[in-house]
Coordinates of C-alpha atoms and ligand atoms in Angstrom, one line a residue:
Chain N
M390 CA 92.5 17.4 -274.5
E391 CA 95.5 17.7 -276.1
L392 CA 94.7 21.4 -275.9
L393 CA 95.0 21.8 -271.8
K394 CA 97.9 20.4 -271.8
D395 CA 99.8 23.1 -272.3
K396 CA 100.3 25.6 -269.7
K397 CA 97.8 28.3 -270.9
P398 CA 95.3 30.0 -267.9
I399 CA 92.0 28.0 -268.0
S400 CA 90.5 31.3 -268.5
H401 CA 91.6 31.2 -272.2
Y402 CA 89.9 27.8 -272.9
F403 CA 86.5 29.5 -271.7
I404 CA 87.4 32.0 -274.1
V405 CA 88.0 30.0 -276.7
T406 CA 85.2 28.1 -276.5
G407 CA 83.2 31.0 -276.3
L408 CA 84.3 32.9 -279.3
I409 CA 83.7 29.4 -281.6
L410 CA 80.0 29.7 -280.3
L411 CA 80.4 33.9 -281.8
F412 CA 81.0 31.8 -284.7
S413 CA 78.0 29.6 -284.4
T414 CA 76.2 32.3 -283.4
L415 CA 76.5 34.7 -286.6
S416 CA 76.7 31.4 -288.6
F417 CA 72.9 30.6 -287.7
G418 CA 71.9 34.3 -287.5
V419 CA 72.8 34.2 -291.4
I420 CA 71.1 31.2 -292.0
G421 CA 68.1 32.7 -290.2
A422 CA 67.9 35.6 -292.1
L423 CA 68.1 33.9 -295.0
Q424 CA 64.7 32.0 -294.5
Y425 CA 63.3 35.4 -293.5
V426 CA 64.2 36.2 -297.1
Y427 CA 63.4 33.3 -298.8
A428 CA 60.2 31.7 -297.3
G429 CA 60.4 27.7 -296.8
L430 CA 64.2 27.6 -297.5
F431 CA 65.0 23.9 -296.0
R432 CA 62.1 23.6 -294.4
E433 CA 62.2 20.1 -294.4
N434 CA 65.1 19.3 -292.4
F435 CA 66.5 22.7 -291.1
S436 CA 63.4 24.9 -290.9
F437 CA 63.3 28.0 -288.3
E438 CA 62.7 26.1 -285.9
K439 CA 65.8 24.2 -285.6
I440 CA 67.8 27.5 -286.5
R441 CA 66.5 30.0 -284.1
P442 CA 67.4 28.3 -281.1
L443 CA 70.9 26.6 -282.8
H444 CA 71.4 31.0 -282.8
V445 CA 70.0 32.3 -279.9
S446 CA 71.8 29.2 -276.8
S447 CA 74.7 29.5 -279.3
A448 CA 74.3 33.4 -278.4
V449 CA 73.4 33.0 -275.3
F450 CA 76.4 30.7 -274.4
W451 CA 79.1 32.7 -276.0
I452 CA 78.3 35.2 -273.3
L453 CA 77.9 32.7 -270.5
I454 CA 81.3 31.0 -271.0
T455 CA 83.0 34.1 -271.9
A456 CA 81.7 36.2 -269.1
C457 CA 83.0 33.5 -266.9
G458 CA 86.7 32.9 -268.6
A459 CA 86.9 36.9 -268.2
V460 CA 85.7 36.4 -264.3
I461 CA 88.1 34.0 -263.8
F462 CA 91.0 35.3 -265.5
Y463 CA 90.3 39.1 -263.5
L464 CA 89.4 37.7 -260.4
G465 CA 92.9 35.4 -260.7
K466 CA 94.6 39.0 -261.5
V467 CA 93.1 41.0 -258.2
K468 CA 93.9 38.0 -255.6
D469 CA 97.2 36.5 -256.9
G470 CA 95.3 33.4 -258.5
I471 CA 92.2 31.7 -258.8
W472 CA 91.0 29.5 -255.4
S473 CA 91.1 26.2 -258.0
S474 CA 92.1 25.8 -261.0
K475 CA 90.9 22.2 -261.4
L476 CA 87.6 23.2 -259.9
A477 CA 87.3 25.8 -263.1
K478 CA 88.4 22.9 -265.2
W479 CA 85.7 20.9 -264.6
Q480 CA 83.8 24.0 -264.9
W481 CA 85.3 24.4 -268.4
I482 CA 84.7 20.8 -269.3
L483 CA 80.6 20.6 -268.2
F484 CA 79.9 23.5 -269.9
T485 CA 81.1 22.7 -273.0
I486 CA 80.5 19.1 -273.4
S487 CA 76.6 20.2 -272.5
V488 CA 76.7 22.8 -275.3
V489 CA 77.7 20.5 -277.7
A490 CA 75.3 18.0 -276.6
I491 CA 72.4 20.9 -276.6
L492 CA 73.7 21.8 -280.1
I493 CA 73.2 18.8 -281.6
S494 CA 70.0 18.0 -280.5
Y495 CA 68.5 20.9 -281.9
I496 CA 69.9 19.7 -285.2
M497 CA 68.3 16.5 -284.1
G498 CA 65.0 18.3 -283.8
I499 CA 65.2 17.5 -279.9
F500 CA 63.6 20.6 -277.8
G501 CA 61.7 20.5 -274.6
G502 CA 62.4 23.8 -272.6
R503 CA 61.5 27.2 -273.6
E504 CA 62.1 30.3 -274.9
Y505 CA 66.4 30.5 -274.8
W506 CA 66.3 27.8 -273.1
E507 CA 64.7 25.4 -275.9
F508 CA 66.9 22.4 -275.1
H509 CA 65.5 19.4 -273.0
P510 CA 65.4 20.1 -269.4
I511 CA 67.4 17.6 -269.1
F512 CA 70.6 19.4 -269.9
A513 CA 70.0 22.3 -267.1
L514 CA 71.6 19.8 -264.8
P515 CA 75.4 19.7 -265.8
I516 CA 74.9 23.5 -266.5
V517 CA 73.6 24.0 -262.4
I518 CA 76.8 21.8 -261.4
A519 CA 79.0 23.9 -263.5
W520 CA 77.5 27.1 -262.2
I521 CA 77.5 25.3 -258.5
L522 CA 81.7 25.1 -259.3
F523 CA 81.9 28.0 -260.5
L524 CA 80.3 30.0 -256.9
I525 CA 82.5 28.2 -254.9
N526 CA 85.7 29.2 -256.9
V527 CA 84.6 33.1 -256.6
L528 CA 83.6 32.8 -253.1
K529 CA 86.7 31.2 -252.2
T530 CA 89.2 33.3 -253.8
V531 CA 87.5 36.2 -252.8
K532 CA 87.6 34.8 -249.2
V533 CA 87.6 38.7 -247.6
F534 CA 85.0 40.5 -248.2
R535 CA 85.6 43.8 -246.5
K536 CA 87.2 47.2 -248.1
Q537 CA 86.1 45.2 -251.9
P538 CA 86.3 47.2 -255.1
V539 CA 82.4 47.6 -256.9
Y540 CA 83.7 45.4 -259.7
V541 CA 84.5 42.4 -256.9
W542 CA 80.7 42.9 -255.6
M543 CA 79.3 42.8 -259.1
W544 CA 81.4 39.2 -259.9
L545 CA 79.9 38.3 -256.6
T546 CA 76.3 39.7 -256.8
G547 CA 76.3 38.3 -260.2
T548 CA 77.4 34.7 -260.0
I549 CA 75.3 34.0 -256.7
F550 CA 72.1 35.7 -258.0
F551 CA 72.6 34.0 -261.7
L552 CA 72.2 30.5 -260.2
F553 CA 69.0 31.3 -258.3
T554 CA 67.3 32.7 -261.5
Y555 CA 68.7 30.0 -263.6
A556 CA 66.5 27.7 -260.7
E557 CA 63.7 29.9 -261.1
S558 CA 63.0 29.9 -265.3
Y559 CA 62.7 25.6 -264.2
L560 CA 59.9 26.2 -261.9
W561 CA 57.5 25.3 -264.3
L562 CA 58.7 21.8 -264.4
I563 CA 57.0 21.4 -260.9
P564 CA 52.7 20.9 -261.6
Y565 CA 52.3 24.1 -259.6
F566 CA 54.1 26.4 -261.7
R567 CA 52.8 25.4 -264.6
S568 CA 49.2 25.0 -263.9
N569 CA 48.5 28.2 -265.0
I570 CA 50.2 29.7 -268.5
V571 CA 49.9 33.6 -267.2
H572 CA 51.1 32.8 -263.9
D573 CA 53.5 30.5 -265.7
M574 CA 55.0 33.5 -268.1
T575 CA 55.0 36.3 -265.6
I576 CA 57.6 34.3 -263.8
Q577 CA 59.5 32.8 -266.4
W578 CA 60.1 36.5 -267.9
K579 CA 60.8 37.5 -263.9
S580 CA 63.7 35.1 -264.3
Y581 CA 64.8 35.6 -267.5
G582 CA 64.7 39.8 -266.7
S583 CA 66.7 38.7 -263.6
M584 CA 69.0 36.5 -265.5
V585 CA 70.7 38.9 -268.2
G586 CA 71.2 41.7 -265.2
C587 CA 73.2 38.5 -263.5
W588 CA 75.1 38.7 -266.5
N589 CA 75.0 41.9 -267.0
M590 CA 76.8 42.3 -263.6
L591 CA 79.8 40.0 -264.6
I592 CA 80.4 41.4 -267.6
Y593 CA 80.3 45.1 -266.5
G594 CA 82.3 44.6 -263.7
S595 CA 84.9 42.7 -265.6
S596 CA 84.9 46.1 -267.9
I597 CA 85.2 48.7 -265.1
Y598 CA 88.1 46.4 -263.7
L599 CA 89.7 47.0 -267.5
M600 CA 88.6 50.6 -267.3
D601 CA 90.6 51.2 -264.6
K602 CA 93.4 49.4 -265.8
I603 CA 93.6 51.8 -268.7
A604 CA 93.0 54.4 -266.7
G605 CA 95.9 53.9 -264.4
S606 CA 93.5 54.4 -261.1
E607 CA 92.1 52.5 -259.0
K608 CA 89.9 55.9 -257.6
Y609 CA 86.3 55.4 -259.7
S610 CA 86.0 51.1 -258.6
Y611 CA 86.4 52.2 -254.3
S612 CA 84.3 55.6 -255.0
S613 CA 80.5 56.4 -253.9
I614 CA 79.4 57.0 -257.4
A615 CA 80.2 53.5 -258.3
F616 CA 78.5 52.0 -255.8
A617 CA 75.2 53.5 -256.2
L618 CA 75.4 52.8 -259.6
Y619 CA 76.0 48.9 -258.7
F620 CA 72.9 49.2 -255.9
L621 CA 71.1 51.1 -259.1
G622 CA 71.7 48.1 -261.8
L623 CA 71.1 45.7 -259.0
F624 CA 67.7 47.2 -258.0
N625 CA 66.8 47.1 -261.1
L626 CA 68.3 43.5 -261.9
M627 CA 65.5 42.5 -258.9
F628 CA 62.2 44.3 -259.9
N629 CA 62.7 45.7 -263.7
W630 CA 61.3 42.7 -265.5
G631 CA 58.0 43.4 -266.1
H632 CA 58.1 45.3 -269.2
H633 CA 58.3 41.8 -270.9
I634 CA 54.9 41.1 -269.3
Y635 CA 52.8 44.5 -269.7
T636 CA 50.1 43.0 -272.4
L637 CA 49.4 39.9 -270.2
P638 CA 46.3 39.5 -267.8
A639 CA 48.6 39.9 -264.5
P640 CA 48.0 41.9 -261.8
K641 CA 48.4 45.5 -262.1
Y642 CA 51.1 46.1 -259.5
I643 CA 53.6 44.5 -261.4
Q644 CA 53.4 47.0 -264.2
Y645 CA 53.7 49.9 -261.8
I646 CA 56.4 48.2 -260.1
S647 CA 58.6 47.7 -263.1
Y648 CA 57.2 51.3 -264.6
G649 CA 58.7 53.0 -262.0
V650 CA 61.6 51.0 -261.3
S651 CA 62.8 51.3 -265.0
M652 CA 62.3 54.8 -265.2
T653 CA 65.1 55.2 -262.1
E654 CA 67.4 54.1 -265.4
L655 CA 67.0 57.2 -266.3
L656 CA 69.5 58.7 -263.8
L657 CA 72.0 56.3 -266.0
L658 CA 71.3 57.2 -268.9
G659 CA 71.8 61.1 -267.7
R660 CA 74.8 59.8 -266.5
I661 CA 76.0 58.9 -269.8
I662 CA 75.4 61.9 -271.1
Y663 CA 76.7 64.1 -268.4
F664 CA 80.2 61.9 -269.2
W665 CA 80.3 61.7 -272.4
K666 CA 82.2 64.3 -273.2
S667 CA 85.2 63.3 -271.1
S668 CA 84.9 59.6 -272.0
V669 CA 85.4 60.7 -275.8
D670 CA 88.4 63.1 -274.8
T671 CA 89.9 60.1 -273.1
A672 CA 89.5 58.0 -276.1
K673 CA 91.5 59.7 -278.3
R674 CA 94.0 59.7 -275.8
H675 CA 93.8 55.9 -275.3
Y676 CA 93.1 55.5 -278.8
H677 CA 95.9 53.4 -279.6
I678 CA 94.9 50.4 -277.3
L679 CA 92.1 48.1 -278.9
S680 CA 90.1 47.2 -275.6
Y681 CA 89.3 51.0 -276.0
R682 CA 88.0 50.9 -279.2
F683 CA 85.8 48.2 -278.6
L684 CA 84.3 49.7 -275.0
L685 CA 83.7 53.0 -276.5
A686 CA 81.5 50.8 -279.4
A687 CA 80.2 49.5 -276.2
D688 CA 79.5 53.2 -275.0
L689 CA 77.7 54.1 -277.6
W690 CA 75.4 51.4 -278.0
I691 CA 74.5 51.1 -274.1
F692 CA 73.5 55.1 -274.7
L693 CA 71.2 53.8 -277.6
T694 CA 70.0 50.4 -276.1
L695 CA 69.3 52.8 -272.9
I696 CA 67.2 55.2 -274.7
L697 CA 64.8 51.7 -276.6
A698 CA 64.9 50.0 -273.5
I699 CA 63.2 53.1 -271.4
A700 CA 60.7 54.0 -274.3
M701 CA 59.7 50.2 -273.9
S702 CA 59.5 50.3 -270.3
I703 CA 56.4 52.8 -270.2
P704 CA 53.4 50.5 -270.9
A705 CA 51.7 53.1 -273.2
I706 CA 54.9 52.5 -275.7
N707 CA 55.0 49.5 -274.7
I708 CA 51.9 48.3 -276.6
Y709 CA 53.0 49.3 -279.8
T710 CA 56.5 47.6 -279.9
H711 CA 55.8 44.5 -277.8
G712 CA 55.9 41.5 -280.3
T713 CA 57.0 43.5 -283.1
H714 CA 61.1 43.7 -284.4
I715 CA 61.3 46.4 -282.4
T716 CA 61.6 43.8 -279.4
V717 CA 64.3 42.0 -281.8
A718 CA 66.2 44.9 -282.2
H719 CA 66.6 45.8 -278.7
T720 CA 67.5 42.1 -278.3
M721 CA 70.4 42.1 -280.8
G722 CA 71.2 45.9 -280.1
A723 CA 71.9 45.0 -276.5
T724 CA 73.6 41.2 -276.8
I725 CA 75.8 42.6 -280.4
G726 CA 76.1 46.0 -279.5
I727 CA 77.0 46.0 -275.4
N728 CA 77.9 42.4 -274.5
T729 CA 79.4 41.3 -277.2
F730 CA 82.3 44.5 -277.5
L731 CA 82.5 44.8 -274.5
L732 CA 83.5 41.3 -274.4
L733 CA 85.9 40.9 -277.2
S734 CA 87.4 44.0 -275.7
L735 CA 87.6 41.9 -272.6
V736 CA 89.3 39.3 -274.8
C737 CA 91.6 41.4 -276.4
N738 CA 93.1 42.7 -273.0
I739 CA 93.1 39.1 -271.4
F740 CA 94.7 37.8 -274.9
N741 CA 97.5 40.6 -274.8
V742 CA 97.0 41.1 -278.5
H743 CA 99.9 43.1 -279.5
Q744 CA 101.1 42.5 -283.3
P745 CA 100.3 45.0 -285.6
K746 CA 98.8 42.8 -288.3
T747 CA 96.4 41.5 -285.8
E748 CA 95.6 44.8 -284.3
K749 CA 95.2 46.0 -288.1
N750 CA 93.2 43.0 -288.9
I751 CA 90.2 43.5 -285.5
T752 CA 90.3 47.1 -286.4
L753 CA 89.0 46.1 -289.8
G754 CA 86.7 43.6 -287.8
L755 CA 85.6 46.5 -285.7
N756 CA 85.0 49.1 -288.5
I757 CA 82.9 47.0 -290.4
S758 CA 80.7 45.8 -287.7
L759 CA 80.1 49.7 -286.4
I760 CA 78.7 50.7 -290.1
A761 CA 76.8 47.3 -290.6
L762 CA 75.0 46.9 -287.0
P763 CA 73.1 50.7 -286.5
I764 CA 71.5 49.6 -290.5
F765 CA 70.9 45.9 -289.2
W766 CA 68.9 47.6 -286.4
I767 CA 67.2 50.4 -287.9
S768 CA 65.9 47.7 -290.6
L769 CA 64.5 45.8 -287.8
I770 CA 62.8 49.0 -285.8
I771 CA 61.4 49.8 -289.5
A772 CA 60.0 46.3 -289.9
G773 CA 58.4 46.6 -286.3
V774 CA 57.1 49.9 -286.3
L775 CA 55.4 48.8 -289.8
K776 CA 54.3 45.3 -287.9
S777 CA 52.9 47.4 -284.9
D778 CA 50.9 49.4 -287.5
W779 CA 49.2 46.2 -288.7
Q780 CA 48.3 44.8 -285.2
M781 CA 47.3 48.3 -283.7
H782 CA 44.9 48.9 -287.2
H783 CA 44.5 46.2 -289.8
F784 CA 44.7 42.8 -287.4
N785 CA 41.0 42.5 -288.9
D786 CA 41.7 43.0 -292.2
I787 CA 45.2 42.8 -293.8
P788 CA 45.8 38.5 -293.5
F789 CA 49.2 38.1 -291.5
S790 CA 51.3 36.7 -294.6
A791 CA 50.5 39.7 -296.1
M792 CA 51.7 42.0 -293.6
M793 CA 55.2 40.3 -293.4
Q794 CA 55.4 40.0 -297.6
S795 CA 55.1 44.0 -296.9
L796 CA 58.4 43.8 -294.8
H797 CA 60.2 42.0 -297.3
P798 CA 62.8 44.8 -298.5
Y799 CA 63.3 45.7 -295.0
F800 CA 64.2 41.9 -294.2
V801 CA 66.6 42.2 -296.9
V802 CA 68.5 44.8 -295.8
F803 CA 68.5 43.4 -292.5
L804 CA 70.0 39.9 -294.1
I805 CA 72.6 42.1 -296.1
A806 CA 73.6 44.0 -293.0
G807 CA 73.6 41.1 -291.3
I808 CA 75.9 39.3 -293.6
L809 CA 78.5 42.6 -293.7
L810 CA 78.2 42.4 -289.8
T811 CA 78.7 38.6 -289.8
I812 CA 82.2 39.0 -292.2
G813 CA 83.3 42.2 -289.5
F814 CA 82.8 39.8 -286.6
F815 CA 84.4 36.2 -288.4
I816 CA 87.7 39.0 -289.1
I817 CA 87.8 39.6 -285.3
V818 CA 86.9 35.8 -284.4
G819 CA 89.7 35.0 -286.9
S820 CA 92.1 37.2 -285.5
L821 CA 91.1 36.4 -281.8
L822 CA 91.6 32.3 -282.4
A823 CA 94.6 32.6 -284.5
V824 CA 96.3 35.1 -281.7
F825 CA 95.5 31.9 -279.4
F826 CA 96.6 28.9 -281.2
K827 CA 99.7 30.5 -282.5
K828 CA 101.3 31.1 -278.6
Q829 CA 100.3 27.2 -278.4
I830 CA 102.8 26.6 -281.1
N831 CA 104.8 28.7 -279.4
A832 CA 104.8 27.3 -276.2
Chain X
M347 CA 80.2 54.5 -248.7
T348 CA 81.0 52.3 -245.7
D349 CA 81.3 48.7 -245.8
K350 CA 78.2 48.9 -243.2
V351 CA 76.3 51.2 -245.5
K352 CA 77.2 48.8 -248.4
V353 CA 75.8 45.9 -246.2
L354 CA 73.1 47.5 -245.4
T355 CA 71.6 48.6 -248.7
L356 CA 72.1 44.8 -249.8
I357 CA 70.0 43.4 -247.0
V358 CA 67.5 45.8 -247.8
L359 CA 67.0 44.5 -251.7
I360 CA 67.8 41.3 -251.0
V361 CA 65.2 40.8 -248.2
S362 CA 62.4 43.4 -250.7
F363 CA 63.6 40.7 -253.5
F364 CA 62.4 37.3 -251.7
S365 CA 59.3 39.2 -250.3
Y366 CA 58.2 39.9 -253.7
T367 CA 59.2 36.4 -255.2
L368 CA 57.1 35.1 -252.6
F369 CA 54.2 36.9 -253.0
L370 CA 54.4 36.5 -256.7
Y371 CA 54.7 32.6 -256.3
K372 CA 51.6 32.8 -253.8
E373 CA 49.3 34.6 -256.7
N374 CA 48.5 31.6 -258.9
Y375 CA 45.6 33.1 -261.1
S376 CA 42.7 31.3 -261.4
S377 CA 44.2 28.1 -263.0
N378 CA 42.2 26.5 -266.1
A379 CA 45.0 24.2 -267.3
E380 CA 45.4 22.0 -265.1
Y381 CA 48.5 19.7 -264.3
G382 CA 48.2 16.0 -266.6
T383 CA 45.1 17.5 -268.1
M384 CA 45.2 17.6 -272.4
A385 CA 45.8 20.8 -272.1
D386 CA 48.5 20.7 -269.9
K387 CA 49.7 17.8 -272.5
G388 CA 49.2 20.2 -275.6
K389 CA 51.6 22.3 -273.7
K390 CA 54.2 20.1 -273.2
L391 CA 53.6 19.2 -277.1
W392 CA 54.1 23.0 -277.8
Q393 CA 57.5 22.9 -276.4
E394 CA 58.4 19.4 -277.4
K395 CA 58.2 20.9 -281.0
N396 CA 59.1 24.2 -280.1
C397 CA 56.4 26.1 -281.8
N398 CA 57.5 28.9 -280.0
S399 CA 60.4 29.4 -282.2
C400 CA 58.2 31.0 -284.8
H401 CA 55.5 31.7 -283.1
Q402 CA 54.1 33.8 -279.4
I403 CA 51.5 33.7 -276.5
Y404 CA 51.0 37.0 -275.6
G405 CA 53.0 38.3 -277.5
L406 CA 56.1 36.4 -276.8
G407 CA 57.7 34.0 -278.6
G408 CA 59.8 34.1 -282.2
Y409 CA 58.4 36.7 -284.9
L410 CA 58.1 34.6 -288.1
G411 CA 54.9 33.2 -287.9
P412 CA 51.5 34.8 -286.1
D413 CA 51.0 35.4 -282.0
L414 CA 48.3 31.9 -281.5
T415 CA 47.3 33.1 -278.3
N416 CA 43.4 33.7 -279.7
V417 CA 43.9 31.1 -282.4
Y418 CA 41.0 28.9 -281.3
S419 CA 38.3 31.4 -280.8
Q420 CA 39.6 33.2 -283.9
R421 CA 39.5 29.7 -286.1
S422 CA 38.0 26.7 -286.6
E423 CA 39.6 23.2 -284.4
A424 CA 39.0 22.0 -288.3
F425 CA 40.8 24.9 -289.8
I426 CA 43.6 24.6 -287.3
K427 CA 44.0 20.8 -287.6
V428 CA 44.2 20.7 -291.4
F429 CA 47.1 23.6 -291.0
L430 CA 49.2 21.4 -288.5
Q431 CA 48.3 18.6 -291.6
T432 CA 49.7 20.1 -294.0
G433 CA 52.1 23.0 -293.0
T434 CA 52.5 25.9 -295.0
N435 CA 55.2 26.7 -297.7
I436 CA 57.1 28.2 -294.5
M437 CA 55.7 26.0 -291.7
P438 CA 56.6 22.4 -292.0
A439 CA 54.3 19.3 -291.4
F440 CA 54.5 18.5 -287.5
N441 CA 52.8 14.6 -288.4
L442 CA 51.2 15.0 -285.0
N443 CA 48.5 12.0 -284.8
E444 CA 44.3 12.5 -283.6
E445 CA 45.5 12.7 -279.8
Q446 CA 48.3 14.8 -280.4
M447 CA 46.4 17.1 -282.3
N448 CA 43.4 17.4 -279.8
Q449 CA 46.3 17.8 -277.1
L450 CA 47.1 20.9 -278.9
M451 CA 43.6 21.7 -279.2
A452 CA 43.0 21.5 -275.4
Y453 CA 46.2 23.5 -274.9
F454 CA 44.5 26.3 -277.6
K455 CA 41.5 26.9 -275.8
S456 CA 43.2 27.2 -272.3
I457 CA 45.0 30.2 -273.1
D458 CA 42.4 31.6 -275.6
S459 CA 40.2 31.7 -272.1
T460 CA 42.9 33.5 -270.4
G461 CA 42.0 36.5 -272.5
I462 CA 43.0 39.1 -275.4
A463 CA 46.4 38.8 -276.0
S464 CA 46.0 41.6 -279.2
P465 CA 47.9 45.0 -277.8
A466 CA 44.5 47.4 -280.1
K467 CA 42.5 45.8 -277.2
L468 CA 44.8 48.1 -274.5
K469 CA 44.1 51.4 -273.7
P470 CA 47.2 53.6 -273.2
N471 CA 46.4 56.3 -270.0
Y472 CA 48.6 59.9 -270.4
D473 CA 50.4 59.0 -267.3
G474 CA 51.9 56.3 -269.7
T475 CA 50.5 52.5 -268.0
I476 CA 47.7 50.8 -269.9
E477 CA 43.9 49.8 -269.2
R478 CA 42.4 46.5 -270.3
Ligands
HEM422 C1 76.8 38.7 -282.0 C2 76.3 37.9 -283.0 C3 74.7 38.1 -282.2 C4 73.9 38.1 -281.2 C5 74.9 37.9 -280.0 C6 72.8 37.5 -281.8 C7 71.5 37.5 -280.3 C8 69.9 37.3 -281.2 C9 69.4 37.2 -280.0 C10 69.4 37.1 -278.5 C11 68.1 36.4 -280.5 C12 66.6 36.7 -279.8 C13 66.0 37.8 -280.1 C14 64.4 38.2 -279.3 O1 63.8 37.0 -278.7 O2 64.0 39.3 -279.5 C15 68.1 37.0 -281.7 C16 67.6 36.5 -282.9 C17 67.6 36.4 -284.0 N1 69.1 36.8 -284.7 FE1 71.1 37.2 -284.1 N2 72.9 37.9 -283.0 C18 73.7 38.1 -283.5 C19 74.0 38.2 -285.0 C20 72.6 38.3 -286.2 C21 73.3 38.3 -287.0 C22 74.6 38.6 -288.0 C23 72.1 37.7 -288.3 C24 71.6 37.8 -289.7 C25 72.6 37.4 -290.2 C26 70.9 37.3 -286.7 C27 69.8 36.6 -286.7 C28 68.7 36.5 -286.0 C29 67.5 36.4 -286.6 C30 66.9 36.0 -287.7 C31 66.9 35.9 -285.0 C32 65.1 35.7 -285.2 C33 64.2 36.6 -285.0 C34 62.9 36.0 -284.6 O3 62.4 35.2 -283.6 O4 61.8 36.5 -286.0 N3 71.5 37.5 -285.6 N4 69.8 36.7 -282.0

């Protein structure tokens, strides 16, 4: 609580909590990868069923909490201050207490939830309350809904829909929804697919605000193309989730709707390729800006991830990638290459990082992660391709354990690249935390 | 784009989304794991032990262990029980009692009866769709 007495904006506390969670994400990620390579490591007290949720929930909360911090900060800039800092403070307190309790419960082996939200459902309550506080704050701050730039629309829709999709992901608590596994999994992945779209709305909205600021013009945020792309994103958020469950014996129309909707993402891909050259030119012009470097890194990873995502959205290709490490490559490629790079770009801007030594260190960290991430990603894709070959052709003649053994060399590369990636991100996180705490000492 | 067009587009999307959502909620495919049954208790246990972090059902879950959707028809109950009792060099022994074991068996039996999870059993079409 000592921290809260100093006069930093509340958004900074969200961000620092997020950065500490990124540290935890990476640490548990390395342990998980070690368990892939050294089978049975920590089997007695700290086996994979604890490490995976510690890693994945830390990642999810790093993204969510930092995204909230960025929205609170930028909305405050757009609207002359956030409606209630007190409400935001309560939101932060609720988030922080819940996340700490969740991570401790995992270490103690207490679960009860489902993938990505493995914690006992009781913890969902403070998270929902915190989100309602956030929603009230966002709505009250925006106040007037006419003639708003696209990022305000994105913040609003992301915040509102997140609440709905998060609540939807807990429908399994009601007997009707949990009574049939196929229906239950359909609703589960419907909610998860949309939920990711919601936090992307918060992050992309903030990134558009930042890009406008760097470019020194608000023209894009009010343009028709910006709104057309926003509605395309929202359309995909609502209807493209079916690619998670193509292999489930659910009704066929889910496959057709999702397949059709996902293909509209080709328009996004086309736009990225079309603007590729000009974005590189702009990048050169602004190369001295740290945030811009992260934005550029994310730009490249949006391109790579979208190609993989579109391919995986074609049912006939999905049956080869489903249930393999290609899916892990896709998830981590997106959460690291897009979400984490974009969030770090926002944090550099919000913390106003300009000291030459810090800039140098963060650039070094970014360069290390830019070398490590493709190796990390490709090793997962190769492991996935080999597993896919086994799933499709050798399921009955080669045992699972022998197949996993044959993937061992790729898991070693995954581990080494993962450690390198972790070193890169540790340098960045350490530098950003130092900026926060040093400023506090000066205050 | 005027505010009017934006609001209209948003309304169309929201109405379509919630109609689709309600339609899906109503589609509870023929149920075989009724609430409160042994299978349902097995499902609860599956979540409490976080089996999903290493295993998959219909290809969804963690990747360290195999998919267990059809394990019930591929192996015998006795085989699965021994596995759960002793663990493996990677999987810890979960110390389940007989009743919990039976609940998990009922759960495995119920998911097994919903279909075959192996993607090799699906047939890709030239238009990119798949056939069961
Ligand atoms: C910013 C950094 C990272 C983020 C945001 C992140 C995020 C994630 C997510 C979302 C998953 C779930 C994947 C899925 O279900 O498809 C995952 C799984 C995993 N991650 Fe990471 N990750 C990060 C870094 C790392 C690093 C550096 C390592 C290793 C050195 C690592 C190792 C793993 C492992 C072993 C899994 C589990 C795969 C399985 O289920 O078998 N992660 N990560």
